């Protein structure tokens, strides 16, 4: 029914990425996918916030990549620091 490549793609697309809870994050910044998961938004929404600079928090740009400060995520989500 499916060739080998299609079967492999279907198998890899079914596993959602796992992220630790915000309380267990011990890095100063997280990537866009992790921040989007924590904020229950799509990653593209965060990229738009970064581009238009109109979101509830601002990312740090590290070598052209977006890094979202954990302290700001905790502030926005109302989690004790």
PDB file of C-alpha atoms in Angstrom:
ATOM      1  CA  UNK A   1       0.000   0.000   0.000  1.00  0.00           C
ATOM      2  CA  UNK A   2       2.761   2.468   0.985  1.00  0.00           C
ATOM      3  CA  UNK A   3       6.353   2.378  -0.053  1.00  0.00           C
ATOM      4  CA  UNK A   4       9.090   2.199   2.572  1.00  0.00           C
ATOM      5  CA  UNK A   5       9.819   5.950   2.611  1.00  0.00           C
ATOM      6  CA  UNK A   6       6.143   6.869   3.081  1.00  0.00           C
ATOM      7  CA  UNK A   7       5.837   4.370   5.934  1.00  0.00           C
ATOM      8  CA  UNK A   8       8.927   5.813   7.650  1.00  0.00           C
ATOM      9  CA  UNK A   9       7.622   9.369   7.254  1.00  0.00           C
ATOM     10  CA  UNK A  10       4.271   8.417   8.726  1.00  0.00           C
ATOM     11  CA  UNK A  11       5.967   6.735  11.674  1.00  0.00           C
ATOM     12  CA  UNK A  12       8.187   9.736  12.439  1.00  0.00           C
ATOM     13  CA  UNK A  13       5.357  12.257  12.104  1.00  0.00           C
ATOM     14  CA  UNK A  14       3.210  10.470  14.668  1.00  0.00           C
ATOM     15  CA  UNK A  15       5.537  11.023  17.622  1.00  0.00           C
ATOM     16  CA  UNK A  16       4.973  14.457  19.155  1.00  0.00           C
ATOM     17  CA  UNK A  17       7.985  16.243  20.567  1.00  0.00           C
ATOM     18  CA  UNK A  18       8.194  16.087  24.361  1.00  0.00           C
ATOM     19  CA  UNK A  19       9.134  19.174  26.376  1.00  0.00           C
ATOM     20  CA  UNK A  20       9.846  19.401  30.103  1.00  0.00           C
ATOM     21  CA  UNK A  21       7.541  21.541  32.260  1.00  0.00           C
ATOM     22  CA  UNK A  22       8.591  25.138  32.793  1.00  0.00           C
ATOM     23  CA  UNK A  23       9.438  24.479  36.457  1.00  0.00           C
ATOM     24  CA  UNK A  24      12.095  21.935  35.427  1.00  0.00           C
ATOM     25  CA  UNK A  25      13.810  24.082  32.774  1.00  0.00           C
ATOM     26  CA  UNK A  26      17.222  25.166  34.039  1.00  0.00           C
ATOM     27  CA  UNK A  27      18.451  26.992  30.933  1.00  0.00           C
ATOM     28  CA  UNK A  28      18.175  30.783  30.581  1.00  0.00           C
ATOM     29  CA  UNK A  29      16.434  30.479  27.174  1.00  0.00           C
ATOM     30  CA  UNK A  30      14.374  27.941  25.228  1.00  0.00           C
ATOM     31  CA  UNK A  31      13.871  27.539  21.490  1.00  0.00           C
ATOM     32  CA  UNK A  32      10.755  28.617  19.608  1.00  0.00           C
ATOM     33  CA  UNK A  33       9.131  25.169  19.553  1.00  0.00           C
ATOM     34  CA  UNK A  34       9.454  24.781  23.326  1.00  0.00           C
ATOM     35  CA  UNK A  35       8.193  28.310  24.010  1.00  0.00           C
ATOM     36  CA  UNK A  36       5.214  27.755  21.692  1.00  0.00           C
ATOM     37  CA  UNK A  37       4.364  24.537  23.512  1.00  0.00           C
ATOM     38  CA  UNK A  38       4.487  26.286  26.893  1.00  0.00           C
ATOM     39  CA  UNK A  39       2.325  29.161  25.641  1.00  0.00           C
ATOM     40  CA  UNK A  40      -0.069  26.819  23.777  1.00  0.00           C
ATOM     41  CA  UNK A  41       0.561  28.654  20.521  1.00  0.00           C
ATOM     42  CA  UNK A  42       1.953  27.562  17.163  1.00  0.00           C
ATOM     43  CA  UNK A  43       5.674  28.252  16.587  1.00  0.00           C
ATOM     44  CA  UNK A  44       4.791  30.499  13.652  1.00  0.00           C
ATOM     45  CA  UNK A  45       2.788  32.744  15.993  1.00  0.00           C
ATOM     46  CA  UNK A  46       5.909  33.346  18.083  1.00  0.00           C
ATOM     47  CA  UNK A  47       7.921  34.070  14.959  1.00  0.00           C
ATOM     48  CA  UNK A  48       5.346  36.698  13.953  1.00  0.00           C
ATOM     49  CA  UNK A  49       5.561  38.230  17.448  1.00  0.00           C
ATOM     50  CA  UNK A  50       9.334  38.421  17.038  1.00  0.00           C
ATOM     51  CA  UNK A  51       9.133  39.930  13.558  1.00  0.00           C
ATOM     52  CA  UNK A  52       6.456  42.521  14.348  1.00  0.00           C
ATOM     53  CA  UNK A  53       7.651  43.052  17.944  1.00  0.00           C
ATOM     54  CA  UNK A  54       4.066  43.090  19.211  1.00  0.00           C
ATOM     55  CA  UNK A  55       3.795  39.959  21.367  1.00  0.00           C
ATOM     56  CA  UNK A  56       3.662  39.638  25.147  1.00  0.00           C
ATOM     57  CA  UNK A  57       7.396  38.875  25.270  1.00  0.00           C
ATOM     58  CA  UNK A  58      10.451  39.515  23.131  1.00  0.00           C
ATOM     59  CA  UNK A  59      12.980  36.913  22.083  1.00  0.00           C
ATOM     60  CA  UNK A  60      16.745  37.193  22.200  1.00  0.00           C
ATOM     61  CA  UNK A  61      18.442  36.624  18.863  1.00  0.00           C
ATOM     62  CA  UNK A  62      21.471  34.358  19.107  1.00  0.00           C
ATOM     63  CA  UNK A  63      23.341  33.898  15.822  1.00  0.00           C
ATOM     64  CA  UNK A  64      20.157  34.669  13.917  1.00  0.00           C
ATOM     65  CA  UNK A  65      18.042  32.209  15.901  1.00  0.00           C
ATOM     66  CA  UNK A  66      15.259  33.104  18.301  1.00  0.00           C
ATOM     67  CA  UNK A  67      15.714  32.236  21.964  1.00  0.00           C
ATOM     68  CA  UNK A  68      12.875  32.910  24.391  1.00  0.00           C
ATOM     69  CA  UNK A  69      13.906  33.917  27.943  1.00  0.00           C
ATOM     70  CA  UNK A  70      12.605  31.482  30.565  1.00  0.00           C
ATOM     71  CA  UNK A  71      12.185  34.304  33.112  1.00  0.00           C
ATOM     72  CA  UNK A  72       9.875  36.168  30.709  1.00  0.00           C
ATOM     73  CA  UNK A  73       7.907  32.999  29.951  1.00  0.00           C
ATOM     74  CA  UNK A  74       7.399  32.492  33.697  1.00  0.00           C
ATOM     75  CA  UNK A  75       6.252  36.114  34.028  1.00  0.00           C
ATOM     76  CA  UNK A  76       3.751  35.831  31.180  1.00  0.00           C
ATOM     77  CA  UNK A  77       2.415  32.499  32.426  1.00  0.00           C
ATOM     78  CA  UNK A  78       2.277  33.613  36.050  1.00  0.00           C
ATOM     79  CA  UNK A  79       4.632  30.920  37.303  1.00  0.00           C
ATOM     80  CA  UNK A  80       6.698  31.758  40.382  1.00  0.00           C
ATOM     81  CA  UNK A  81      10.360  32.240  39.550  1.00  0.00           C
TER      82      UNK A  81
END
